[in-house]
Short mmCIF file of C-alpha atoms and ligand atoms in Angstrom, two decimals:
data_model
loop_
_atom_site.label_atom_id
_atom_site.label_comp_id
_atom_site.label_asym_id
_atom_site.label_seq_id
_atom_site.Cartn_x
_atom_site.Cartn_y
_atom_site.Cartn_z
CA MET A 1379 8.73 -23.37 -31.44
CA ASP A 1380 11.70 -21.63 -29.86
CA LYS A 1381 10.15 -21.02 -26.48
CA LYS A 1382 12.63 -18.43 -25.33
CA MET A 1383 11.78 -16.31 -28.39
CA SER A 1384 8.44 -15.43 -26.86
CA ILE A 1385 10.16 -14.06 -23.76
CA TYR A 1386 10.67 -10.33 -23.72
CA LEU A 1387 12.45 -8.53 -20.87
CA ASP A 1388 12.19 -4.77 -20.66
CA ASN A 1389 14.98 -2.91 -18.86
CA ASN A 1390 12.85 0.23 -18.73
CA LEU A 1391 10.25 -1.33 -16.48
CA SER A 1392 10.68 -0.92 -12.75
CA THR A 1393 9.69 -4.57 -12.35
CA PRO A 1394 12.95 -6.47 -11.67
CA LEU A 1395 14.12 -8.55 -14.62
CA TYR A 1396 13.98 -11.83 -12.72
CA ILE A 1397 10.35 -11.18 -11.83
CA GLN A 1398 9.56 -10.39 -15.47
CA LEU A 1399 11.28 -13.62 -16.48
CA PHE A 1400 9.59 -15.61 -13.75
CA ILE A 1401 6.13 -14.33 -14.76
CA GLN A 1402 6.68 -15.12 -18.43
CA LEU A 1403 8.07 -18.57 -17.76
CA LYS A 1404 5.19 -19.22 -15.42
CA ASN A 1405 2.75 -18.25 -18.16
CA LEU A 1406 4.51 -20.54 -20.66
CA ILE A 1407 4.22 -23.37 -18.14
CA VAL A 1408 0.58 -22.64 -17.31
CA GLU A 1409 -0.28 -22.40 -21.02
CA GLY A 1410 1.36 -25.79 -21.61
CA VAL A 1411 4.12 -24.48 -23.88
CA PHE A 1412 6.49 -26.15 -21.44
CA GLN A 1413 5.21 -29.60 -20.52
CA PRO A 1414 5.41 -31.31 -17.09
CA ASN A 1415 8.86 -32.82 -16.50
CA GLU A 1416 10.31 -31.01 -19.50
CA LYS A 1417 13.73 -29.54 -18.86
CA LEU A 1418 13.89 -25.73 -18.79
CA PRO A 1419 16.67 -24.13 -20.86
CA PRO A 1420 20.13 -24.28 -19.22
CA ILE A 1421 20.78 -21.16 -17.11
CA ARG A 1422 23.84 -19.87 -18.96
CA LYS A 1423 22.31 -20.46 -22.37
CA LEU A 1424 19.05 -18.69 -21.52
CA ALA A 1425 20.92 -15.81 -19.88
CA GLN A 1426 23.04 -15.41 -22.99
CA GLN A 1427 20.05 -15.53 -25.32
CA LEU A 1428 18.14 -12.95 -23.28
CA GLY A 1429 21.20 -10.76 -22.72
CA VAL A 1430 20.93 -10.85 -18.93
CA ASN A 1431 23.09 -11.86 -16.02
CA THR A 1432 22.89 -15.57 -15.07
CA ILE A 1433 21.71 -14.57 -11.58
CA THR A 1434 18.52 -13.23 -13.17
CA VAL A 1435 17.74 -16.67 -14.57
CA VAL A 1436 18.82 -18.40 -11.35
CA ASN A 1437 16.44 -16.23 -9.32
CA ALA A 1438 13.58 -16.70 -11.78
CA TYR A 1439 14.04 -20.50 -11.64
CA LYS A 1440 14.21 -20.42 -7.85
CA LYS A 1441 11.00 -18.50 -7.76
CA LEU A 1442 9.34 -21.03 -10.05
CA GLU A 1443 10.50 -23.70 -7.63
CA SER A 1444 9.16 -21.85 -4.62
CA GLU A 1445 5.80 -21.56 -6.41
CA GLY A 1446 5.77 -25.30 -7.03
CA LEU A 1447 6.00 -24.83 -10.78
CA ALA A 1448 9.46 -26.33 -11.19
CA TYR A 1449 11.95 -28.60 -9.46
CA SER A 1450 15.68 -29.00 -9.83
CA ILE A 1451 17.89 -32.08 -10.03
CA VAL A 1452 21.43 -31.47 -8.81
CA GLY A 1453 23.88 -31.67 -11.67
CA SER A 1454 21.12 -31.99 -14.25
CA GLY A 1455 18.99 -28.83 -14.37
CA THR A 1456 15.56 -27.40 -13.67
CA TYR A 1457 12.39 -29.17 -14.78
CA VAL A 1458 8.71 -28.26 -15.05
CA ALA A 1459 6.66 -29.67 -12.20
CA SER A 1460 3.36 -31.48 -12.64
CA PHE A 1461 0.61 -29.20 -11.31
CA ASN A 1462 -3.05 -28.37 -11.69
CA ARG A 1463 -3.28 -26.26 -14.81
CA HIS A 1464 -6.79 -25.08 -13.99
CA GLU A 1465 -5.44 -22.45 -11.62
CA GLN A 1466 -4.93 -19.84 -14.33
CA PRO A 1467 -3.31 -16.63 -13.13
CA LEU A 1468 -5.84 -14.23 -14.65
CA PRO A 1469 -8.99 -14.42 -16.71
CA HIS A 1470 -7.97 -12.07 -19.53
CA LEU A 1471 -4.55 -10.56 -19.18
CA GLN A 1472 -1.32 -12.16 -18.06
CA GLU A 1473 0.27 -10.70 -14.92
CA SER A 1474 3.16 -9.15 -16.84
CA GLU A 1475 0.70 -7.39 -19.13
CA HIS A 1476 -1.22 -6.12 -16.10
CA LEU A 1477 1.95 -4.66 -14.64
CA ARG A 1478 2.89 -3.02 -17.93
CA MET A 1479 -0.57 -1.45 -18.11
CA MET A 1480 -0.29 -0.27 -14.51
CA GLU A 1481 2.99 1.43 -15.34
CA LYS A 1482 1.05 3.39 -17.96
CA GLY A 1483 -1.56 4.24 -15.36
CA GLN A 1484 -4.21 1.75 -16.47
CA VAL A 1485 -5.73 -1.33 -14.93
CA GLN A 1486 -8.06 -3.99 -16.23
CA VAL A 1487 -10.54 -5.00 -13.58
CA GLY A 1488 -12.68 -8.09 -13.88
CA GLU A 1489 -16.30 -7.88 -12.75
CA ASP A 1490 -15.62 -9.68 -9.50
CA THR A 1491 -12.27 -8.11 -8.79
CA ILE A 1492 -12.13 -5.81 -5.77
CA ASN A 1493 -10.15 -2.79 -6.84
CA LEU A 1494 -8.02 -1.47 -3.99
CA ALA A 1495 -5.54 -0.07 -6.52
CA SER A 1496 -7.46 2.82 -8.02
CA THR A 1497 -7.78 6.20 -6.32
CA THR A 1498 -10.65 7.25 -8.58
CA PRO A 1499 -14.00 7.89 -6.87
CA THR A 1500 -16.91 5.52 -7.48
CA PRO A 1501 -19.49 7.03 -9.89
CA ASP A 1502 -22.19 7.07 -7.18
CA LEU A 1503 -20.27 9.97 -5.62
CA PHE A 1504 -20.48 12.12 -8.73
CA PRO A 1505 -22.90 15.06 -8.34
CA VAL A 1506 -24.87 14.28 -11.49
CA ASP A 1507 -28.06 16.08 -10.40
CA SER A 1508 -26.47 19.42 -9.62
CA PHE A 1509 -24.35 19.13 -12.75
CA LYS A 1510 -27.46 18.63 -14.86
CA ILE A 1511 -29.08 21.76 -13.41
CA LEU A 1512 -25.98 23.90 -13.85
CA ILE A 1513 -25.10 22.76 -17.36
CA ASN A 1514 -28.67 23.56 -18.42
CA LYS A 1515 -28.34 26.99 -16.84
CA VAL A 1516 -25.21 27.58 -18.91
CA LEU A 1517 -26.91 26.42 -22.10
CA ASP A 1518 -29.94 28.64 -21.49
CA ARG A 1519 -27.78 31.59 -20.61
CA ASP A 1520 -24.89 31.35 -23.10
CA LYS A 1521 -26.35 29.30 -25.97
CA GLY A 1522 -23.79 28.79 -28.78
CA GLU A 1523 -21.19 30.92 -26.96
CA ALA A 1524 -20.51 27.96 -24.71
CA PHE A 1525 -19.29 25.91 -27.67
CA GLY A 1526 -16.71 28.26 -29.20
CA TYR A 1527 -12.97 28.13 -28.68
CA HIS A 1528 -12.18 29.70 -25.36
CA GLN A 1529 -9.23 31.81 -24.24
CA ILE A 1530 -6.11 29.64 -24.06
CA GLN A 1531 -5.50 30.61 -20.45
CA GLY A 1532 -9.11 29.85 -19.53
CA TYR A 1533 -12.58 31.41 -19.30
CA GLN A 1534 -12.08 34.75 -17.54
CA PRO A 1535 -15.09 34.51 -15.13
CA LEU A 1536 -13.93 31.06 -14.02
CA ARG A 1537 -10.44 32.36 -13.35
CA GLU A 1538 -12.02 35.08 -11.19
CA SER A 1539 -14.06 32.53 -9.22
CA ILE A 1540 -10.95 30.40 -8.77
CA CYS A 1541 -9.10 33.40 -7.30
CA ASN A 1542 -11.94 33.88 -4.81
CA TYR A 1543 -12.01 30.17 -3.95
CA LEU A 1544 -8.25 30.20 -3.34
CA LYS A 1545 -8.65 32.82 -0.63
CA THR A 1546 -10.09 29.98 1.53
CA PHE A 1547 -6.59 28.49 1.40
CA SER A 1548 -4.85 31.82 2.06
CA ILE A 1549 -3.67 31.93 -1.54
CA ASP A 1550 -3.87 35.46 -2.88
CA VAL A 1551 -3.41 35.62 -6.66
CA LEU A 1552 -4.66 37.57 -9.69
CA THR A 1553 -6.79 36.17 -12.51
CA ASP A 1554 -3.77 36.54 -14.82
CA ASP A 1555 -1.85 34.08 -12.65
CA VAL A 1556 -4.52 31.38 -13.10
CA HIS A 1557 -4.41 28.99 -16.08
CA VAL A 1558 -7.28 26.57 -16.62
CA ILE A 1559 -6.11 23.12 -17.74
CA SER A 1560 -7.70 19.87 -18.88
CA GLY A 1561 -6.70 17.98 -15.72
CA ALA A 1562 -3.56 18.05 -13.59
CA GLN A 1563 -1.83 15.53 -15.84
CA GLN A 1564 -1.99 18.07 -18.64
CA GLY A 1565 -0.63 20.66 -16.21
CA ILE A 1566 2.38 18.46 -15.47
CA ASP A 1567 2.87 17.86 -19.17
CA ILE A 1568 2.59 21.56 -20.02
CA ILE A 1569 5.09 22.53 -17.33
CA SER A 1570 7.43 19.84 -18.66
CA LYS A 1571 7.08 21.17 -22.20
CA ALA A 1572 7.56 24.75 -21.07
CA LEU A 1573 10.58 24.15 -18.85
CA ILE A 1574 12.45 20.96 -19.72
CA GLU A 1575 14.97 20.65 -22.52
CA TYR A 1576 16.42 17.23 -23.32
CA GLY A 1577 18.94 16.28 -20.58
CA ASP A 1578 17.70 18.87 -18.06
CA CYS A 1579 17.45 17.72 -14.49
CA VAL A 1580 14.25 17.43 -12.45
CA PHE A 1581 13.97 16.44 -8.77
CA VAL A 1582 11.10 14.28 -7.55
CA GLU A 1583 10.07 12.84 -4.22
CA SER A 1584 10.82 9.15 -4.01
CA PRO A 1585 8.41 7.40 -4.38
CA THR A 1586 6.29 9.65 -6.57
CA TYR A 1587 3.29 9.80 -8.87
CA ARG A 1588 3.90 7.62 -11.93
CA GLY A 1589 2.13 9.97 -14.35
CA ALA A 1590 4.61 12.71 -13.49
CA LEU A 1591 7.61 10.40 -13.97
CA GLU A 1592 6.32 9.45 -17.42
CA ALA A 1593 5.79 13.10 -18.41
CA PHE A 1594 9.32 14.07 -17.30
CA LYS A 1595 10.82 11.03 -19.06
CA SER A 1596 8.97 11.92 -22.26
CA ARG A 1597 10.86 15.24 -22.30
CA GLY A 1598 14.20 13.46 -21.86
CA ALA A 1599 14.67 14.78 -18.31
CA LYS A 1600 17.30 13.40 -15.98
CA ILE A 1601 15.28 12.44 -12.92
CA ILE A 1602 16.82 12.60 -9.45
CA GLU A 1603 14.88 10.89 -6.66
CA ILE A 1604 14.90 12.50 -3.21
CA PRO A 1605 13.55 10.27 -0.42
CA MET A 1606 10.15 11.06 1.03
CA GLN A 1607 9.88 10.93 4.82
CA GLU A 1608 6.81 10.82 7.02
CA ASP A 1609 6.85 14.61 7.41
CA GLY A 1610 7.86 15.49 3.85
CA ILE A 1611 10.83 15.38 1.52
CA ASP A 1612 14.27 14.70 3.07
CA LEU A 1613 15.72 18.22 3.18
CA ASP A 1614 19.30 17.11 3.89
CA THR A 1615 19.43 14.88 0.83
CA LEU A 1616 17.75 17.65 -1.15
CA LYS A 1617 20.44 20.14 -0.14
CA ASN A 1618 23.20 17.68 -0.99
CA ALA A 1619 21.71 16.93 -4.38
CA LEU A 1620 21.41 20.66 -5.07
CA SER A 1621 25.13 21.05 -4.56
CA THR A 1622 25.64 18.74 -7.57
CA TYR A 1623 22.66 19.39 -9.84
CA HIS A 1624 20.65 22.39 -10.85
CA PRO A 1625 17.14 21.08 -11.46
CA LYS A 1626 14.56 22.96 -13.49
CA PHE A 1627 12.15 22.26 -10.65
CA ILE A 1628 11.36 20.06 -7.67
CA TYR A 1629 8.08 18.18 -8.13
CA VAL A 1630 6.23 17.63 -4.83
CA MET A 1631 2.85 16.70 -3.33
CA PRO A 1632 2.72 18.32 0.13
CA TYR A 1633 -0.71 16.90 1.03
CA PHE A 1634 -1.49 13.14 1.19
CA GLN A 1635 1.31 12.38 -1.22
CA ASN A 1636 0.75 9.81 -3.93
CA PRO A 1637 1.64 7.04 -3.10
CA THR A 1638 2.74 7.40 0.56
CA GLY A 1639 -0.19 9.44 1.89
CA TYR A 1640 2.34 11.50 3.91
CA SER A 1641 1.94 15.26 4.33
CA TYR A 1642 4.55 17.95 4.87
CA SER A 1643 5.04 19.44 8.33
CA HIS A 1644 4.99 23.22 8.48
CA ALA A 1645 8.73 23.25 9.08
CA LYS A 1646 9.35 21.18 5.94
CA LYS A 1647 7.17 23.51 3.89
CA ILE A 1648 9.18 26.51 5.04
CA GLY A 1649 12.42 24.55 4.56
CA ILE A 1650 11.81 23.50 0.97
CA LEU A 1651 10.69 27.00 -0.02
CA LYS A 1652 13.85 28.49 1.44
CA ILE A 1653 16.12 25.92 -0.19
CA ALA A 1654 14.44 26.23 -3.60
CA ARG A 1655 14.75 30.00 -3.46
CA GLU A 1656 18.42 29.89 -2.44
CA HIS A 1657 19.15 27.58 -5.37
CA LYS A 1658 16.97 29.56 -7.80
CA THR A 1659 14.80 26.66 -8.79
CA PHE A 1660 11.03 26.29 -9.00
CA ILE A 1661 8.83 24.00 -6.97
CA VAL A 1662 5.96 22.30 -8.80
CA GLU A 1663 3.27 21.68 -6.19
CA ASP A 1664 0.76 19.03 -7.29
CA ASP A 1665 -2.35 19.28 -5.15
CA SER A 1666 -5.13 16.80 -5.80
CA LEU A 1667 -6.18 15.95 -2.27
CA SER A 1668 -5.62 18.81 0.20
CA GLU A 1669 -9.41 19.30 0.61
CA LEU A 1670 -9.68 15.74 1.89
CA SER A 1671 -8.23 16.38 5.32
CA PHE A 1672 -10.23 14.45 7.92
CA THR A 1673 -9.18 16.76 10.76
CA ASP A 1674 -10.42 20.29 11.41
CA GLU A 1675 -7.09 21.77 10.44
CA ARG A 1676 -7.30 23.93 7.34
CA PRO A 1677 -4.86 22.91 4.61
CA LEU A 1678 -2.09 25.38 3.88
CA PRO A 1679 -0.54 24.63 0.49
CA LEU A 1680 3.04 25.66 -0.25
CA LYS A 1681 1.62 28.25 -2.61
CA ALA A 1682 0.02 30.03 0.35
CA LEU A 1683 3.47 30.47 1.89
CA ASP A 1684 5.21 31.42 -1.34
CA LYS A 1685 6.24 35.06 -1.21
CA HIS A 1686 8.67 34.99 -4.13
CA GLN A 1687 6.94 33.26 -7.04
CA THR A 1688 8.87 30.06 -6.43
CA VAL A 1689 5.87 27.73 -6.61
CA ILE A 1690 4.00 26.55 -9.69
CA TYR A 1691 0.76 25.24 -8.24
CA ILE A 1692 -1.23 22.53 -10.05
CA LYS A 1693 -4.74 21.68 -8.90
CA SER A 1694 -6.66 18.58 -9.90
CA PHE A 1695 -10.39 18.15 -9.28
CA SER A 1696 -10.45 14.52 -10.36
CA LYS A 1697 -10.51 12.95 -6.90
CA ILE A 1698 -12.95 15.44 -5.38
CA PHE A 1699 -15.27 16.02 -8.34
CA MET A 1700 -15.45 14.04 -11.61
CA PRO A 1701 -12.27 12.86 -13.35
CA GLY A 1702 -13.92 12.54 -16.77
CA LEU A 1703 -14.58 16.29 -16.94
CA ARG A 1704 -10.84 16.81 -17.45
CA LEU A 1705 -10.63 20.04 -15.52
CA GLY A 1706 -8.02 21.61 -13.28
CA PHE A 1707 -6.00 24.79 -12.98
CA MET A 1708 -2.49 26.07 -12.38
CA ILE A 1709 -1.05 29.16 -10.76
CA VAL A 1710 2.02 30.12 -12.69
CA PRO A 1711 4.65 32.78 -11.90
CA GLU A 1712 4.48 35.76 -14.24
CA THR A 1713 7.91 35.03 -15.73
CA LEU A 1714 6.64 31.69 -17.08
CA ARG A 1715 3.22 32.85 -18.27
CA GLY A 1716 4.08 33.19 -21.98
CA ARG A 1717 5.80 29.81 -22.20
CA VAL A 1718 2.94 28.07 -20.40
CA ILE A 1719 0.32 29.63 -22.65
CA SER A 1720 2.27 28.48 -25.75
CA ALA A 1721 2.56 24.94 -24.36
CA LYS A 1722 -1.16 24.82 -23.55
CA HIS A 1723 -1.96 26.08 -27.05
CA THR A 1724 0.03 23.31 -28.71
CA SER A 1725 -1.53 20.78 -26.36
CA ASP A 1726 -5.29 21.30 -26.87
CA ILE A 1727 -5.83 25.03 -27.61
CA SER A 1728 -8.20 25.41 -24.67
CA THR A 1729 -10.13 23.40 -22.11
CA SER A 1730 -13.82 22.72 -22.91
CA GLY A 1731 -15.73 25.99 -22.55
CA LEU A 1732 -18.94 24.24 -21.60
CA ILE A 1733 -17.26 22.50 -18.68
CA GLN A 1734 -15.46 25.67 -17.58
CA ARG A 1735 -18.71 27.65 -17.57
CA THR A 1736 -20.54 24.95 -15.64
CA PHE A 1737 -17.80 24.66 -13.05
CA ASP A 1738 -17.79 28.43 -12.72
CA LEU A 1739 -21.42 28.20 -11.53
CA TYR A 1740 -20.46 25.58 -8.94
CA LEU A 1741 -18.07 28.10 -7.44
CA ARG A 1742 -20.28 31.18 -7.85
CA GLU A 1743 -23.42 29.58 -6.47
CA ASN A 1744 -21.58 28.12 -3.47
CA ILE A 1745 -22.56 24.58 -4.42
CA TRP A 1746 -18.91 23.64 -4.50
CA LEU A 1747 -18.28 23.90 -0.76
CA ASP A 1748 -21.34 21.73 -0.02
CA HIS A 1749 -20.08 19.17 -2.51
CA ILE A 1750 -16.62 19.10 -0.92
CA LYS A 1751 -18.21 18.69 2.51
CA TYR A 1752 -20.17 15.70 1.21
CA MET A 1753 -17.12 14.09 -0.42
CA LYS A 1754 -15.10 14.57 2.74
CA GLU A 1755 -17.74 12.94 4.92
CA GLU A 1756 -18.15 10.00 2.57
CA TYR A 1757 -14.44 9.41 2.16
CA LYS A 1758 -13.90 9.75 5.92
CA ARG A 1759 -16.53 7.08 6.50
CA ARG A 1760 -14.84 4.75 4.01
CA TYR A 1761 -11.44 5.52 5.48
CA GLU A 1762 -12.56 4.53 8.97
CA ILE A 1763 -13.98 1.24 7.69
CA PHE A 1764 -10.78 0.63 5.75
CA LEU A 1765 -8.51 1.40 8.68
CA GLN A 1766 -10.50 -0.78 11.07
CA ALA A 1767 -10.36 -3.65 8.60
CA VAL A 1768 -6.59 -3.21 8.21
CA GLU A 1769 -6.04 -3.15 11.96
CA LYS A 1770 -8.08 -6.32 12.31
CA SER A 1771 -6.79 -8.29 9.33
CA PHE A 1772 -3.13 -7.43 8.69
CA PRO A 1773 -0.09 -9.07 10.30
CA LYS A 1774 1.66 -6.71 12.72
CA ASN A 1775 4.94 -6.84 10.82
CA VAL A 1776 3.34 -5.07 7.86
CA LYS A 1777 4.08 -1.42 8.71
CA TYR A 1778 2.17 1.74 7.79
CA LYS A 1779 1.48 5.27 8.95
CA ALA A 1780 -2.20 6.14 8.91
CA PRO A 1781 -2.58 9.59 7.32
CA ASP A 1782 -5.07 12.25 8.47
CA GLY A 1783 -6.81 12.30 5.12
CA GLY A 1784 -6.51 11.46 1.44
CA LEU A 1785 -7.46 8.25 -0.26
CA HIS A 1786 -4.74 5.71 0.31
CA ILE A 1787 -2.24 4.10 2.67
CA TRP A 1788 1.31 2.97 1.95
CA PHE A 1789 2.35 -0.34 3.49
CA GLU A 1790 5.78 -1.84 4.04
CA LEU A 1791 6.52 -5.57 3.87
CA PRO A 1792 9.24 -7.09 6.04
CA PRO A 1793 12.68 -7.55 4.40
CA GLY A 1794 12.85 -10.29 1.79
CA TYR A 1795 9.26 -10.10 0.58
CA SER A 1796 8.24 -8.57 -2.71
CA ASP A 1797 5.44 -6.23 -3.74
CA GLN A 1798 5.08 -7.89 -7.16
CA GLU A 1799 4.71 -11.29 -5.61
CA LEU A 1800 2.09 -9.98 -3.21
CA TYR A 1801 0.35 -8.27 -6.11
CA ALA A 1802 0.21 -11.53 -8.09
CA ARG A 1803 -1.08 -13.49 -5.09
CA CYS A 1804 -3.78 -10.90 -4.31
CA LEU A 1805 -4.89 -10.81 -7.92
CA LYS A 1806 -5.29 -14.57 -7.88
CA LYS A 1807 -7.67 -14.11 -4.96
CA GLY A 1808 -9.59 -11.40 -6.78
CA VAL A 1809 -8.13 -8.24 -5.23
CA LEU A 1810 -6.17 -5.62 -7.13
CA ILE A 1811 -3.45 -3.75 -5.21
CA THR A 1812 -0.75 -1.38 -6.45
CA PRO A 1813 2.84 -2.65 -6.15
CA GLY A 1814 5.02 0.12 -4.72
CA SER A 1815 7.81 -0.37 -7.25
CA LEU A 1816 5.64 1.35 -9.88
CA PHE A 1817 6.23 4.65 -8.09
CA TYR A 1818 9.99 4.72 -8.45
CA HIS A 1819 12.24 5.77 -11.27
CA GLN A 1820 15.45 3.90 -10.51
CA ASN A 1821 15.34 3.23 -6.81
CA HIS A 1822 14.49 -0.47 -6.63
CA ASP A 1823 12.29 -0.52 -3.57
CA ILE A 1824 10.21 -3.66 -3.84
CA ARG A 1825 8.83 -3.84 -0.34
CA HIS A 1826 5.90 -1.43 -0.44
CA PHE A 1827 2.37 -1.50 -1.73
CA ARG A 1828 -0.44 1.03 -1.86
CA LEU A 1829 -4.07 0.38 -1.00
CA SER A 1830 -6.88 2.81 -1.68
CA PHE A 1831 -10.49 2.89 -0.55
CA ALA A 1832 -11.66 5.39 -3.19
CA ALA A 1833 -12.99 3.08 -5.87
CA VAL A 1834 -14.91 0.59 -3.71
CA ASN A 1835 -17.97 0.67 -1.47
CA SER A 1836 -17.89 -0.24 2.23
CA GLU A 1837 -18.65 -3.96 1.87
CA LYS A 1838 -16.00 -4.39 -0.78
CA ILE A 1839 -13.48 -2.47 1.32
CA GLN A 1840 -13.99 -4.92 4.18
CA ALA A 1841 -13.93 -7.99 1.95
CA GLY A 1842 -10.90 -6.75 -0.03
CA VAL A 1843 -8.82 -5.87 3.03
CA LYS A 1844 -9.70 -9.19 4.66
CA THR A 1845 -8.50 -11.05 1.57
CA VAL A 1846 -5.25 -9.08 1.40
CA GLY A 1847 -4.79 -9.83 5.11
CA LYS A 1848 -5.18 -13.56 4.48
CA VAL A 1849 -2.78 -13.46 1.55
CA LEU A 1850 -0.27 -11.57 3.69
CA TYR A 1851 -0.47 -14.10 6.53
CA GLU A 1852 0.04 -16.90 4.05
CA TYR A 1853 2.88 -15.21 2.18
CA LEU A 1854 4.73 -13.93 5.24
CA GLY A 1855 4.35 -17.31 6.87
CA GLU A 1856 6.49 -18.79 4.10
CA ASN A 1857 10.18 -18.54 4.54
CA VAL A 1858 11.07 -18.41 0.87
CA SER A 1859 12.13 -15.09 -0.36
CA SER A 1860 14.68 -13.25 1.74
CA GLU A 1861 17.59 -14.90 -0.02
CA LEU A 1862 15.94 -14.51 -3.38
CA HIS A 1863 15.27 -10.81 -3.24
CA THR A 1864 18.52 -9.63 -1.76
CA LYS A 1865 20.45 -11.62 -4.34
CA GLU A 1866 18.91 -9.75 -7.26
CA TYR A 1867 20.82 -6.63 -6.23
CA SER A 1868 24.08 -8.22 -5.09
CA PRO A 1869 24.82 -10.85 -7.74
CA LEU A 1870 26.73 -13.93 -6.61
CA LEU A 1871 28.16 -14.96 -9.94
C1 PLP B 2041 -0.69 13.19 -7.76
C2 PLP B 2041 -1.52 13.24 -8.99
N1 PLP B 2041 -1.36 14.24 -9.85
C3 PLP B 2041 -2.08 14.33 -10.98
C4 PLP B 2041 -3.00 13.37 -11.31
C5 PLP B 2041 -3.78 13.48 -12.58
O1 PLP B 2041 -4.97 14.17 -12.29
P1 PLP B 2041 -6.01 14.64 -13.39
O2 PLP B 2041 -7.07 13.62 -13.47
O3 PLP B 2041 -6.52 15.96 -12.86
O4 PLP B 2041 -5.28 14.81 -14.66
C6 PLP B 2041 -3.20 12.29 -10.44
C7 PLP B 2041 -4.15 11.23 -10.76
O5 PLP B 2041 -4.24 10.22 -10.14
C8 PLP B 2041 -2.44 12.23 -9.25
O6 PLP B 2041 -2.57 11.23 -8.39
#
């Protein structure tokens, strides 16, 4: 068998090529395709065959060496080490396959794996009892009506209740401004369809939500990344970029941003609105977590401050209700209404009427606010456990800013260490984390990772964080990677 033929490197992945190569070579070694003491292909030859720079192969080989999977003989080449083959990387999927799935927003979790990667609530938090009562009410009241096609823009009574609910956030809009959608992801997709032509430019915070990047890429958008700071997007870089490009919109998450957990200061909110208006571009505000503020301060979305129809507001209920319902809404400026309705129509005609009618009762019967209060208390409890465990278990040179709410924290490794490597090591110990590089388009930041406490109960939070802490101490105690990781971006050859 030509062993290199089974190696596939994908330039479109944010995972650096040398890491992709390292992982695949490692798998070939672990699977026994390469035998102990067998010589690995010569660097130049393999680089040529794979169409990559020789430094990519050099770094992959070095990494194999640092993992104890290979050794080199000066003047001769790199050879497979003898090692215990029972330490398989993963039970079902290979690491590279895991990463590819993560890029598409999916993870495979083994039964014993502690999932600190997902931000999806555990099913025990879902309000199944109240849902059962309300869905039966709808069925008794509306009978077959509940199962017909519904208005493309959404069930009118629900849009009215949404308008009332939004008053709590100082957002004053009309029912005609509200569009019901089948989840925020569909909202992002619809806005992309309605606004982006192939080659159009879109600005995003950097890092940003992967699902949005994929939607913009699918429309052929040119994506410009504007750095995210602890108090919101970097306004100076934004202004500079706007002097060169005219984006169709700026996609932002002002509350508990995914993945950083950072929120915008009031000044940044005012700043971005002013800048967007001056440059005649829209802001797409993606709000999935503003309700989950653990302080007494009431959230004030950008939309509440928008006096000039600059903001397209997208609301997800997945993290605070039940993601499988596929329900959310948008507030869309009047000038875009027609285009958005057409895009929704070609997407799924309308969101499930039964679900819309049931959710309408949540809002009308004031059950919603009680539910939110419950979710907030539960998440706050988990957050405190999580934070305490982090403070106790993590090395001090792993940096983070603890947010005032939301479902996740963004951590920074010291220079020279890699998120993918940490990810692989944690997975080996049974904990799933999210490597930060998945949240970038082209910026090759490989020193961050995101941990969430949404998808695990308290005991697992403690056990998972403790394990990650141990892995971090072990990894950061090794002096192997600084040379390796800086070289990938400043080739020596
Ligand atoms: C920032 C952000 N926007 C949108 C979505 C998609 O939400 P929904 O389930 O409502 O489609 C997610 C899901 O994780 C998200 O994190």
